[in-house]
């Protein structure tokens, strides 16, 4: 150790291990980033990426990377608890619900939901089909038992939501299932469904945390993280605690919600890195954006910019969803002359905008404008769409 000039030992100030600056944009490394309109895995908040970069070699106070530490150690347990607390605050989760961090993506939930929830003296689970993901969920659920499809928008090519009068709810159904945002078709329920009777189960994979919720309306709300909440690898399940009693004791261990709840999502090794990033995204939403109400206002503003262009050039752009059922997350449209599609995608790419091709099952264009898509990215796309229509219409 070097001594002071008077021969004394320098006074060392203790580094404050707990201090972390707020998540904020700090550098100019964003220069090479394009505007990424991919449906998922999707754009992440840049300040979150910067925080990961800062901490990837050594998590403050842990002496090692998040990729290297035990899930049973104090440092990770703190990270997981903090992520859970933030989600509880953002979603307004109280004592009635449990938050689980699972793997297997949203698709595993297509099976886990019927496997856990339909056992008991219940009628067939009810499903509302407003797009491709609901259809896939039903395919899996049918393997577990009979299903009652209450509404299916297939005849109109999944361009709409049901009217309230279409929803024939059976109070004795095991549960009532909706997909809050159909990622492929761009059709979205604008708020929480009011339901009396069976527990409402909601696949919120592509609009998780995009607006405030009344979580008490949900029996089970779930989302894979890789669209609106973090990287691929973790799926969040918010489940009403009384429903945990439905998990039969002879289920394969991983498939039982009850097992995961009892073990606080540590029944087996959880996806530690994905949970860490999910926690940072929740921190960004809460402390930087200012919560889900603020996020919702921004999301409405962003989506309006793109839908205004569609409505301004109705002879040129053909929106997929009925205007009243449009998604704030996935803006889907095609060209009245399909030959423009390729050209549009290549002009967009030349202007640093990518990920805009529609899902391979439906084609057309899909602009995914999740929470982390900056307003400037949406403005750039709206401008491009306007110019493109003016030039080619
Ligand atoms: N549900 C919805 C609404 C989705 O958008 C997706 C993925 N695009 C899934 C389920 C399937 O998610 P995963 O790939 O994580 O299984």
mmCIF file of C-alpha atoms and ligand atoms in Angstrom:
data_model
loop_
_atom_site.group_PDB
_atom_site.id
_atom_site.type_symbol
_atom_site.label_atom_id
_atom_site.label_comp_id
_atom_site.label_asym_id
_atom_site.label_seq_id
_atom_site.Cartn_x
_atom_site.Cartn_y
_atom_site.Cartn_z
ATOM 1 C CA UNK A 1 0.000 0.000 0.000
ATOM 2 C CA UNK A 2 1.307 3.488 -0.813
ATOM 3 C CA UNK A 3 1.568 5.703 2.252
ATOM 4 C CA UNK A 4 0.705 9.384 2.429
ATOM 5 C CA UNK A 5 3.693 11.809 2.250
ATOM 6 C CA UNK A 6 3.602 12.167 6.066
ATOM 7 C CA UNK A 7 3.969 8.390 6.404
ATOM 8 C CA UNK A 8 0.404 7.744 7.534
ATOM 9 C CA UNK A 9 -1.966 5.216 6.046
ATOM 10 C CA UNK A 10 -4.408 6.787 3.617
ATOM 11 C CA UNK A 11 -7.978 6.867 4.841
ATOM 12 C CA UNK A 12 -9.901 4.626 2.500
ATOM 13 C CA UNK A 13 -13.486 5.410 1.921
ATOM 14 C CA UNK A 14 -15.564 2.247 1.795
ATOM 15 C CA UNK A 15 -17.150 1.769 -1.626
ATOM 16 C CA UNK A 16 -20.900 1.846 -1.236
ATOM 17 C CA UNK A 17 -21.838 -1.550 -2.597
ATOM 18 C CA UNK A 18 -25.516 -0.799 -2.500
ATOM 19 C CA UNK A 19 -25.367 2.306 -4.635
ATOM 20 C CA UNK A 20 -26.459 1.912 -8.217
ATOM 21 C CA UNK A 21 -27.211 4.947 -10.353
ATOM 22 C CA UNK A 22 -30.720 5.095 -11.808
ATOM 23 C CA UNK A 23 -31.257 3.284 -15.090
ATOM 24 C CA UNK A 24 -30.647 6.018 -17.634
ATOM 25 C CA UNK A 25 -29.060 6.398 -21.035
ATOM 26 C CA UNK A 26 -25.371 7.037 -20.490
ATOM 27 C CA UNK A 27 -23.417 6.603 -23.684
ATOM 28 C CA UNK A 28 -23.448 6.979 -27.413
ATOM 29 C CA UNK A 29 -23.118 3.312 -28.257
ATOM 30 C CA UNK A 30 -26.650 3.464 -29.576
ATOM 31 C CA UNK A 31 -25.427 5.037 -32.825
ATOM 32 C CA UNK A 32 -25.290 1.773 -34.696
ATOM 33 C CA UNK A 33 -28.566 0.438 -33.417
ATOM 34 C CA UNK A 34 -31.395 0.156 -35.899
ATOM 35 C CA UNK A 35 -35.051 0.526 -35.015
ATOM 36 C CA UNK A 36 -35.988 -3.089 -34.407
ATOM 37 C CA UNK A 37 -39.682 -3.795 -34.983
ATOM 38 C CA UNK A 38 -39.314 -7.537 -34.438
ATOM 39 C CA UNK A 39 -42.234 -9.321 -32.761
ATOM 40 C CA UNK A 40 -40.001 -11.113 -30.292
ATOM 41 C CA UNK A 41 -37.399 -11.505 -29.030
ATOM 42 C CA UNK A 42 -37.718 -7.797 -29.405
ATOM 43 C CA UNK A 43 -36.313 -4.368 -28.675
ATOM 44 C CA UNK A 44 -35.066 -3.814 -25.120
ATOM 45 C CA UNK A 45 -34.730 -0.482 -23.307
ATOM 46 C CA UNK A 46 -31.209 0.760 -24.115
ATOM 47 C CA UNK A 47 -30.554 1.853 -20.507
ATOM 48 C CA UNK A 48 -31.258 -1.723 -19.424
ATOM 49 C CA UNK A 49 -28.736 -3.053 -21.954
ATOM 50 C CA UNK A 50 -26.227 -0.522 -20.686
ATOM 51 C CA UNK A 51 -26.784 -1.609 -17.084
ATOM 52 C CA UNK A 52 -26.246 -5.241 -18.109
ATOM 53 C CA UNK A 53 -23.023 -4.275 -19.851
ATOM 54 C CA UNK A 54 -21.829 -2.448 -16.736
ATOM 55 C CA UNK A 55 -22.587 -5.369 -14.476
ATOM 56 C CA UNK A 56 -21.881 -8.387 -16.631
ATOM 57 C CA UNK A 57 -18.347 -8.988 -15.358
ATOM 58 C CA UNK A 58 -19.183 -8.408 -11.744
ATOM 59 C CA UNK A 59 -22.525 -7.892 -10.118
ATOM 60 C CA UNK A 60 -22.109 -5.125 -7.512
ATOM 61 C CA UNK A 61 -21.309 -6.714 -4.180
ATOM 62 C CA UNK A 62 -21.327 -10.295 -5.508
ATOM 63 C CA UNK A 63 -17.717 -10.619 -6.678
ATOM 64 C CA UNK A 64 -18.851 -12.543 -9.764
ATOM 65 C CA UNK A 65 -21.125 -12.285 -12.747
ATOM 66 C CA UNK A 66 -24.860 -12.930 -12.594
ATOM 67 C CA UNK A 67 -24.045 -15.787 -14.993
ATOM 68 C CA UNK A 68 -21.794 -17.406 -12.404
ATOM 69 C CA UNK A 69 -23.553 -17.188 -9.061
ATOM 70 C CA UNK A 70 -25.707 -19.816 -7.372
ATOM 71 C CA UNK A 71 -29.464 -19.419 -7.487
ATOM 72 C CA UNK A 72 -29.473 -20.393 -3.802
ATOM 73 C CA UNK A 73 -27.030 -17.641 -2.775
ATOM 74 C CA UNK A 74 -28.028 -14.386 -1.100
ATOM 75 C CA UNK A 75 -27.196 -12.249 -4.155
ATOM 76 C CA UNK A 76 -29.508 -14.045 -6.551
ATOM 77 C CA UNK A 77 -32.280 -14.451 -4.006
ATOM 78 C CA UNK A 78 -32.193 -10.676 -3.531
ATOM 79 C CA UNK A 79 -32.385 -10.165 -7.296
ATOM 80 C CA UNK A 80 -35.337 -12.505 -7.658
ATOM 81 C CA UNK A 81 -37.156 -10.987 -4.687
ATOM 82 C CA UNK A 82 -36.583 -7.485 -6.013
ATOM 83 C CA UNK A 83 -37.923 -8.470 -9.456
ATOM 84 C CA UNK A 84 -40.963 -10.017 -7.805
ATOM 85 C CA UNK A 85 -41.595 -6.974 -5.615
ATOM 86 C CA UNK A 86 -41.375 -4.663 -8.594
ATOM 87 C CA UNK A 87 -43.816 -6.787 -10.590
ATOM 88 C CA UNK A 88 -46.156 -6.873 -7.601
ATOM 89 C CA UNK A 89 -46.104 -3.083 -7.381
ATOM 90 C CA UNK A 90 -46.482 -2.576 -11.140
ATOM 91 C CA UNK A 91 -49.365 -5.046 -11.421
ATOM 92 C CA UNK A 92 -50.978 -4.230 -8.076
ATOM 93 C CA UNK A 93 -50.564 -7.816 -6.866
ATOM 94 C CA UNK A 94 -51.564 -8.323 -3.233
ATOM 95 C CA UNK A 95 -51.901 -11.328 -0.938
ATOM 96 C CA UNK A 96 -54.377 -13.173 -3.135
ATOM 97 C CA UNK A 97 -51.963 -13.899 -5.987
ATOM 98 C CA UNK A 98 -48.568 -15.563 -6.325
ATOM 99 C CA UNK A 99 -45.938 -14.679 -8.944
ATOM 100 C CA UNK A 100 -44.003 -17.573 -10.490
ATOM 101 C CA UNK A 101 -40.938 -17.453 -12.735
ATOM 102 C CA UNK A 102 -41.030 -20.476 -15.028
ATOM 103 C CA UNK A 103 -39.336 -21.813 -18.161
ATOM 104 C CA UNK A 104 -40.724 -23.484 -21.269
ATOM 105 C CA UNK A 105 -42.061 -20.254 -22.792
ATOM 106 C CA UNK A 106 -45.690 -19.354 -23.201
ATOM 107 C CA UNK A 107 -46.314 -22.589 -25.058
ATOM 108 C CA UNK A 108 -45.678 -24.701 -21.983
ATOM 109 C CA UNK A 109 -48.478 -22.720 -20.332
ATOM 110 C CA UNK A 110 -50.815 -23.865 -23.122
ATOM 111 C CA UNK A 111 -50.422 -27.306 -21.476
ATOM 112 C CA UNK A 112 -49.775 -26.427 -17.822
ATOM 113 C CA UNK A 113 -53.003 -24.435 -17.572
ATOM 114 C CA UNK A 114 -55.351 -27.320 -18.459
ATOM 115 C CA UNK A 115 -53.148 -29.878 -16.703
ATOM 116 C CA UNK A 116 -53.406 -27.951 -13.422
ATOM 117 C CA UNK A 117 -56.746 -26.202 -13.569
ATOM 118 C CA UNK A 118 -59.227 -28.583 -15.115
ATOM 119 C CA UNK A 119 -59.059 -31.351 -12.532
ATOM 120 C CA UNK A 120 -62.055 -31.170 -10.223
ATOM 121 C CA UNK A 121 -65.839 -30.982 -10.519
ATOM 122 C CA UNK A 122 -65.794 -28.495 -13.392
ATOM 123 C CA UNK A 123 -67.345 -28.221 -16.836
ATOM 124 C CA UNK A 124 -65.113 -27.904 -19.916
ATOM 125 C CA UNK A 125 -62.800 -24.896 -19.933
ATOM 126 C CA UNK A 126 -63.996 -22.086 -22.196
ATOM 127 C CA UNK A 127 -61.768 -20.492 -24.848
ATOM 128 C CA UNK A 128 -62.144 -17.282 -26.843
ATOM 129 C CA UNK A 129 -60.229 -17.404 -30.136
ATOM 130 C CA UNK A 130 -59.206 -14.050 -31.539
ATOM 131 C CA UNK A 131 -56.062 -15.182 -33.359
ATOM 132 C CA UNK A 132 -53.392 -17.806 -33.995
ATOM 133 C CA UNK A 133 -52.052 -18.069 -30.426
ATOM 134 C CA UNK A 134 -55.464 -18.812 -28.971
ATOM 135 C CA UNK A 135 -55.899 -21.487 -31.639
ATOM 136 C CA UNK A 136 -52.565 -23.076 -30.654
ATOM 137 C CA UNK A 137 -53.558 -22.923 -26.976
ATOM 138 C CA UNK A 138 -56.776 -24.812 -27.695
ATOM 139 C CA UNK A 139 -54.913 -27.499 -29.647
ATOM 140 C CA UNK A 140 -52.825 -28.243 -26.559
ATOM 141 C CA UNK A 141 -55.714 -27.953 -24.112
ATOM 142 C CA UNK A 142 -57.787 -30.455 -26.098
ATOM 143 C CA UNK A 143 -55.150 -33.081 -25.352
ATOM 144 C CA UNK A 144 -56.197 -32.780 -21.702
ATOM 145 C CA UNK A 145 -59.957 -32.925 -22.142
ATOM 146 C CA UNK A 146 -63.000 -31.393 -23.807
ATOM 147 C CA UNK A 147 -62.941 -27.669 -24.517
ATOM 148 C CA UNK A 148 -65.825 -25.275 -25.079
ATOM 149 C CA UNK A 149 -64.913 -22.725 -27.745
ATOM 150 C CA UNK A 150 -67.149 -19.775 -26.901
ATOM 151 C CA UNK A 151 -66.091 -17.556 -29.752
ATOM 152 C CA UNK A 152 -63.948 -18.053 -32.836
ATOM 153 C CA UNK A 153 -63.215 -15.170 -35.222
ATOM 154 C CA UNK A 154 -61.888 -17.554 -37.901
ATOM 155 C CA UNK A 155 -64.600 -16.586 -40.412
ATOM 156 C CA UNK A 156 -63.366 -13.002 -40.491
ATOM 157 C CA UNK A 157 -59.728 -14.068 -40.544
ATOM 158 C CA UNK A 158 -59.188 -13.065 -36.907
ATOM 159 C CA UNK A 159 -59.654 -9.367 -37.448
ATOM 160 C CA UNK A 160 -61.834 -8.701 -34.406
ATOM 161 C CA UNK A 161 -62.787 -9.143 -30.770
ATOM 162 C CA UNK A 162 -66.093 -10.624 -29.631
ATOM 163 C CA UNK A 163 -68.975 -8.375 -28.642
ATOM 164 C CA UNK A 164 -69.886 -8.687 -24.968
ATOM 165 C CA UNK A 165 -73.048 -10.545 -26.069
ATOM 166 C CA UNK A 166 -70.885 -13.222 -27.786
ATOM 167 C CA UNK A 167 -69.367 -14.235 -24.458
ATOM 168 C CA UNK A 168 -71.552 -17.025 -23.159
ATOM 169 C CA UNK A 169 -69.890 -17.631 -19.813
ATOM 170 C CA UNK A 170 -70.506 -20.926 -18.018
ATOM 171 C CA UNK A 171 -70.095 -20.285 -14.288
ATOM 172 C CA UNK A 172 -69.158 -23.936 -13.815
ATOM 173 C CA UNK A 173 -66.370 -23.943 -16.431
ATOM 174 C CA UNK A 174 -62.894 -24.859 -15.156
ATOM 175 C CA UNK A 175 -61.681 -21.478 -16.429
ATOM 176 C CA UNK A 176 -62.303 -18.918 -19.156
ATOM 177 C CA UNK A 177 -59.346 -18.308 -21.494
ATOM 178 C CA UNK A 178 -58.466 -15.282 -23.619
ATOM 179 C CA UNK A 179 -55.371 -13.988 -25.418
ATOM 180 C CA UNK A 180 -55.206 -10.307 -24.519
ATOM 181 C CA UNK A 181 -53.098 -9.447 -27.571
ATOM 182 C CA UNK A 182 -52.894 -11.621 -30.660
ATOM 183 C CA UNK A 183 -49.348 -10.968 -31.798
ATOM 184 C CA UNK A 184 -49.779 -12.232 -35.358
ATOM 185 C CA UNK A 185 -53.075 -10.565 -36.241
ATOM 186 C CA UNK A 186 -52.661 -7.394 -34.126
ATOM 187 C CA UNK A 187 -55.992 -7.650 -32.305
ATOM 188 C CA UNK A 188 -56.075 -6.633 -28.639
ATOM 189 C CA UNK A 189 -58.512 -6.443 -25.746
ATOM 190 C CA UNK A 190 -58.228 -2.813 -24.608
ATOM 191 C CA UNK A 191 -58.832 -3.489 -20.907
ATOM 192 C CA UNK A 192 -59.548 -6.112 -18.253
ATOM 193 C CA UNK A 193 -62.482 -8.350 -19.059
ATOM 194 C CA UNK A 194 -65.301 -8.262 -16.499
ATOM 195 C CA UNK A 195 -66.292 -11.805 -15.825
ATOM 196 C CA UNK A 196 -68.298 -13.382 -13.096
ATOM 197 C CA UNK A 197 -67.980 -17.090 -12.585
ATOM 198 C CA UNK A 198 -64.980 -19.077 -13.752
ATOM 199 C CA UNK A 199 -61.420 -17.833 -13.221
ATOM 200 C CA UNK A 200 -60.230 -15.662 -16.092
ATOM 201 C CA UNK A 201 -57.013 -17.001 -17.641
ATOM 202 C CA UNK A 202 -55.121 -14.627 -19.924
ATOM 203 C CA UNK A 203 -52.172 -15.079 -22.269
ATOM 204 C CA UNK A 204 -50.578 -11.655 -22.072
ATOM 205 C CA UNK A 205 -47.328 -12.669 -23.757
ATOM 206 C CA UNK A 206 -47.207 -9.820 -26.231
ATOM 207 C CA UNK A 207 -48.684 -7.033 -24.121
ATOM 208 C CA UNK A 208 -47.512 -7.777 -20.593
ATOM 209 C CA UNK A 209 -47.006 -4.562 -18.579
ATOM 210 C CA UNK A 210 -48.190 -2.291 -21.386
ATOM 211 C CA UNK A 211 -50.961 -0.745 -19.229
ATOM 212 C CA UNK A 212 -52.183 -0.857 -15.617
ATOM 213 C CA UNK A 213 -54.230 -3.937 -14.623
ATOM 214 C CA UNK A 214 -56.946 -4.798 -12.168
ATOM 215 C CA UNK A 215 -55.222 -8.034 -11.233
ATOM 216 C CA UNK A 216 -58.116 -9.127 -9.044
ATOM 217 C CA UNK A 217 -60.075 -9.822 -12.207
ATOM 218 C CA UNK A 218 -57.619 -12.584 -13.153
ATOM 219 C CA UNK A 219 -57.354 -16.157 -11.972
ATOM 220 C CA UNK A 220 -54.144 -16.544 -13.949
ATOM 221 C CA UNK A 221 -52.262 -14.034 -16.099
ATOM 222 C CA UNK A 222 -49.109 -15.162 -17.862
ATOM 223 C CA UNK A 223 -46.510 -13.942 -20.305
ATOM 224 C CA UNK A 224 -43.261 -15.081 -21.828
ATOM 225 C CA UNK A 225 -40.789 -12.268 -21.296
ATOM 226 C CA UNK A 226 -39.216 -11.928 -24.716
ATOM 227 C CA UNK A 227 -41.566 -9.312 -26.130
ATOM 228 C CA UNK A 228 -42.401 -6.715 -23.542
ATOM 229 C CA UNK A 229 -40.550 -7.711 -20.403
ATOM 230 C CA UNK A 230 -37.042 -9.035 -21.035
ATOM 231 C CA UNK A 231 -35.140 -11.791 -22.802
ATOM 232 C CA UNK A 232 -36.351 -15.241 -23.822
ATOM 233 C CA UNK A 233 -36.028 -17.827 -21.080
ATOM 234 C CA UNK A 234 -38.446 -16.772 -18.375
ATOM 235 C CA UNK A 235 -42.242 -16.873 -18.310
ATOM 236 C CA UNK A 236 -44.108 -14.982 -15.610
ATOM 237 C CA UNK A 237 -47.249 -16.594 -14.195
ATOM 238 C CA UNK A 238 -49.444 -14.590 -11.837
ATOM 239 C CA UNK A 239 -51.859 -17.050 -10.252
ATOM 240 C CA UNK A 240 -54.613 -16.645 -7.682
ATOM 241 C CA UNK A 241 -53.510 -18.612 -4.633
ATOM 242 C CA UNK A 242 -56.715 -20.633 -4.248
ATOM 243 C CA UNK A 243 -56.153 -22.080 -7.749
ATOM 244 C CA UNK A 244 -52.898 -23.656 -6.564
ATOM 245 C CA UNK A 245 -55.043 -26.159 -4.684
ATOM 246 C CA UNK A 246 -56.175 -27.580 -8.008
ATOM 247 C CA UNK A 247 -52.717 -28.971 -8.922
ATOM 248 C CA UNK A 248 -53.019 -32.725 -8.503
ATOM 249 C CA UNK A 249 -50.283 -34.342 -6.398
ATOM 250 C CA UNK A 250 -49.444 -36.932 -9.063
ATOM 251 C CA UNK A 251 -48.457 -34.403 -11.733
ATOM 252 C CA UNK A 252 -44.930 -34.557 -13.127
ATOM 253 C CA UNK A 253 -43.081 -32.244 -10.749
ATOM 254 C CA UNK A 254 -42.193 -29.424 -13.112
ATOM 255 C CA UNK A 255 -45.759 -29.196 -14.401
ATOM 256 C CA UNK A 256 -47.301 -28.456 -10.999
ATOM 257 C CA UNK A 257 -47.943 -24.782 -10.205
ATOM 258 C CA UNK A 258 -48.204 -25.776 -6.572
ATOM 259 C CA UNK A 259 -44.639 -27.113 -6.545
ATOM 260 C CA UNK A 260 -43.273 -23.897 -8.004
ATOM 261 C CA UNK A 261 -45.260 -21.744 -5.581
ATOM 262 C CA UNK A 262 -44.169 -23.766 -2.534
ATOM 263 C CA UNK A 263 -40.521 -23.500 -3.614
ATOM 264 C CA UNK A 264 -40.757 -19.774 -4.463
ATOM 265 C CA UNK A 265 -39.868 -20.537 -8.102
ATOM 266 C CA UNK A 266 -36.785 -22.514 -7.016
ATOM 267 C CA UNK A 267 -38.199 -26.010 -7.469
ATOM 268 C CA UNK A 268 -35.374 -26.387 -9.940
ATOM 269 C CA UNK A 269 -32.712 -23.930 -11.088
ATOM 270 C CA UNK A 270 -34.580 -20.870 -12.347
ATOM 271 C CA UNK A 271 -33.415 -18.942 -15.438
ATOM 272 C CA UNK A 272 -31.239 -16.631 -13.381
ATOM 273 C CA UNK A 273 -30.008 -14.272 -16.109
ATOM 274 C CA UNK A 274 -33.475 -13.831 -17.614
ATOM 275 C CA UNK A 275 -34.944 -13.050 -14.177
ATOM 276 C CA UNK A 276 -32.163 -10.524 -13.533
ATOM 277 C CA UNK A 277 -32.955 -8.729 -16.815
ATOM 278 C CA UNK A 278 -36.703 -8.912 -16.191
ATOM 279 C CA UNK A 279 -36.019 -7.173 -12.873
ATOM 280 C CA UNK A 280 -34.090 -4.418 -14.647
ATOM 281 C CA UNK A 281 -36.917 -3.910 -17.152
ATOM 282 C CA UNK A 282 -39.376 -3.659 -14.250
ATOM 283 C CA UNK A 283 -37.041 -1.152 -12.564
ATOM 284 C CA UNK A 284 -36.909 0.890 -15.772
ATOM 285 C CA UNK A 285 -40.700 0.825 -16.067
ATOM 286 C CA UNK A 286 -41.212 1.861 -12.481
ATOM 287 C CA UNK A 287 -38.437 4.391 -11.880
ATOM 288 C CA UNK A 288 -37.608 5.769 -15.329
ATOM 289 C CA UNK A 289 -40.894 5.597 -17.255
ATOM 290 C CA UNK A 290 -42.950 6.331 -14.140
ATOM 291 C CA UNK A 291 -45.211 3.258 -13.982
ATOM 292 C CA UNK A 292 -47.762 1.542 -16.154
ATOM 293 C CA UNK A 293 -50.140 4.483 -16.427
ATOM 294 C CA UNK A 294 -47.368 6.581 -17.966
ATOM 295 C CA UNK A 295 -46.326 3.628 -20.157
ATOM 296 C CA UNK A 296 -49.899 3.210 -21.399
ATOM 297 C CA UNK A 297 -50.125 6.881 -22.404
ATOM 298 C CA UNK A 298 -46.883 6.568 -24.382
ATOM 299 C CA UNK A 299 -48.074 3.325 -26.013
ATOM 300 C CA UNK A 300 -51.333 4.955 -27.098
ATOM 301 C CA UNK A 301 -49.462 7.866 -28.589
ATOM 302 C CA UNK A 302 -47.036 5.618 -30.473
ATOM 303 C CA UNK A 303 -49.733 3.386 -31.958
ATOM 304 C CA UNK A 304 -51.850 6.389 -32.975
ATOM 305 C CA UNK A 305 -48.967 7.679 -35.114
ATOM 306 C CA UNK A 306 -49.004 4.526 -37.257
ATOM 307 C CA UNK A 307 -52.767 4.003 -37.418
ATOM 308 C CA UNK A 308 -53.171 7.634 -38.518
ATOM 309 C CA UNK A 309 -51.041 6.868 -41.564
ATOM 310 C CA UNK A 310 -53.100 3.752 -42.381
ATOM 311 C CA UNK A 311 -56.277 5.815 -42.131
ATOM 312 C CA UNK A 312 -54.822 8.622 -44.207
ATOM 313 C CA UNK A 313 -54.092 6.305 -47.159
ATOM 314 C CA UNK A 314 -56.947 3.761 -47.121
ATOM 315 C CA UNK A 315 -56.574 3.042 -50.854
ATOM 316 C CA UNK A 316 -52.937 2.117 -50.379
ATOM 317 C CA UNK A 317 -52.656 0.479 -46.939
ATOM 318 C CA UNK A 318 -55.088 -2.178 -45.746
ATOM 319 C CA UNK A 319 -55.085 -2.571 -41.968
ATOM 320 C CA UNK A 320 -55.766 -6.103 -40.764
ATOM 321 C CA UNK A 321 -57.645 -5.495 -37.492
ATOM 322 C CA UNK A 322 -61.004 -3.777 -37.349
ATOM 323 C CA UNK A 323 -60.244 -0.189 -36.247
ATOM 324 C CA UNK A 324 -61.977 -0.597 -32.865
ATOM 325 C CA UNK A 325 -59.989 -3.789 -32.103
ATOM 326 C CA UNK A 326 -56.533 -2.605 -33.099
ATOM 327 C CA UNK A 327 -53.528 -3.549 -31.016
ATOM 328 C CA UNK A 328 -51.254 -0.939 -29.458
ATOM 329 C CA UNK A 329 -48.403 -3.456 -29.640
ATOM 330 C CA UNK A 330 -48.474 -5.075 -33.108
ATOM 331 C CA UNK A 331 -49.631 -2.882 -35.994
ATOM 332 C CA UNK A 332 -50.544 -5.208 -38.874
ATOM 333 C CA UNK A 333 -51.330 -4.191 -42.431
ATOM 334 C CA UNK A 334 -50.769 -5.055 -46.059
ATOM 335 C CA UNK A 335 -50.674 -3.180 -49.350
ATOM 336 C CA UNK A 336 -53.664 -3.019 -51.667
ATOM 337 C CA UNK A 337 -51.070 -3.914 -54.324
ATOM 338 C CA UNK A 338 -49.032 -6.775 -52.785
ATOM 339 C CA UNK A 339 -46.040 -6.064 -55.046
ATOM 340 C CA UNK A 340 -45.172 -3.103 -52.797
ATOM 341 C CA UNK A 341 -44.459 -5.332 -49.828
ATOM 342 C CA UNK A 342 -40.911 -6.352 -50.753
ATOM 343 C CA UNK A 343 -40.034 -2.845 -51.834
ATOM 344 C CA UNK A 344 -41.319 -1.387 -48.575
ATOM 345 C CA UNK A 345 -39.296 -3.839 -46.509
ATOM 346 C CA UNK A 346 -36.124 -3.031 -48.413
ATOM 347 C CA UNK A 347 -36.643 0.741 -48.216
ATOM 348 C CA UNK A 348 -37.244 0.343 -44.481
ATOM 349 C CA UNK A 349 -34.042 -1.650 -44.102
ATOM 350 C CA UNK A 350 -32.090 0.974 -46.009
ATOM 351 C CA UNK A 351 -33.411 3.464 -43.453
ATOM 352 C CA UNK A 352 -32.299 1.389 -40.456
ATOM 353 C CA UNK A 353 -35.698 -0.138 -39.692
ATOM 354 C CA UNK A 354 -36.044 -3.908 -39.603
ATOM 355 C CA UNK A 355 -38.158 -6.777 -38.311
ATOM 356 C CA UNK A 356 -41.203 -5.510 -40.193
ATOM 357 C CA UNK A 357 -42.186 -8.591 -42.203
ATOM 358 C CA UNK A 358 -45.497 -10.054 -41.034
ATOM 359 C CA UNK A 359 -45.599 -13.508 -39.449
ATOM 360 C CA UNK A 360 -44.807 -16.249 -41.965
ATOM 361 C CA UNK A 361 -48.364 -17.591 -41.631
ATOM 362 C CA UNK A 362 -50.083 -14.368 -42.748
ATOM 363 C CA UNK A 363 -47.526 -12.203 -44.586
ATOM 364 C CA UNK A 364 -47.976 -8.451 -44.940
ATOM 365 C CA UNK A 365 -46.292 -6.016 -42.586
ATOM 366 C CA UNK A 366 -46.212 -6.094 -38.812
ATOM 367 C CA UNK A 367 -44.681 -3.292 -36.800
ATOM 368 C CA UNK A 368 -44.188 -4.433 -33.218
ATOM 369 C CA UNK A 369 -43.971 -1.348 -31.057
ATOM 370 C CA UNK A 370 -43.558 -2.747 -27.567
ATOM 371 C CA UNK A 371 -42.860 -0.664 -24.464
ATOM 372 C CA UNK A 372 -39.154 -0.332 -25.276
ATOM 373 C CA UNK A 373 -39.620 0.940 -28.843
ATOM 374 C CA UNK A 374 -38.683 4.613 -28.609
ATOM 375 C CA UNK A 375 -41.101 7.279 -29.835
ATOM 376 C CA UNK A 376 -38.460 8.358 -32.369
ATOM 377 C CA UNK A 377 -38.520 4.883 -33.925
ATOM 378 C CA UNK A 378 -42.270 5.042 -34.398
ATOM 379 C CA UNK A 379 -42.034 8.579 -35.783
ATOM 380 C CA UNK A 380 -39.392 7.412 -38.263
ATOM 381 C CA UNK A 381 -41.616 4.553 -39.404
ATOM 382 C CA UNK A 382 -44.709 6.783 -39.684
ATOM 383 C CA UNK A 383 -42.694 9.191 -41.816
ATOM 384 C CA UNK A 384 -41.426 6.382 -44.019
ATOM 385 C CA UNK A 385 -44.959 5.006 -44.476
ATOM 386 C CA UNK A 386 -46.268 8.464 -45.378
ATOM 387 C CA UNK A 387 -43.489 9.083 -47.918
ATOM 388 C CA UNK A 388 -43.876 5.612 -49.363
ATOM 389 C CA UNK A 389 -47.615 6.063 -49.874
ATOM 390 C CA UNK A 390 -47.194 9.539 -51.374
ATOM 391 C CA UNK A 391 -44.586 8.257 -53.806
ATOM 392 C CA UNK A 392 -46.386 5.098 -54.860
ATOM 393 C CA UNK A 393 -50.126 5.683 -54.411
HETATM 394 N N1 LIG B 1 -48.656 -16.482 -26.960
HETATM 395 C C1 LIG B 1 -48.467 -15.343 -27.635
HETATM 396 C C2 LIG B 1 -49.537 -14.286 -27.589
HETATM 397 C C3 LIG B 1 -47.287 -15.153 -28.353
HETATM 398 O O1 LIG B 1 -47.099 -14.030 -29.040
HETATM 399 C C4 LIG B 1 -46.299 -16.158 -28.352
HETATM 400 C C5 LIG B 1 -44.972 -16.026 -29.072
HETATM 401 N N2 LIG B 1 -44.932 -15.279 -30.175
HETATM 402 C C6 LIG B 1 -46.543 -17.347 -27.668
HETATM 403 C C7 LIG B 1 -47.736 -17.468 -26.973
HETATM 404 C C8 LIG B 1 -45.540 -18.468 -27.637
HETATM 405 O O2 LIG B 1 -44.462 -18.074 -26.857
HETATM 406 P P1 LIG B 1 -43.165 -18.994 -26.654
HETATM 407 O O3 LIG B 1 -42.430 -18.984 -27.937
HETATM 408 O O4 LIG B 1 -42.441 -18.346 -25.522
HETATM 409 O O5 LIG B 1 -43.648 -20.356 -26.293
#
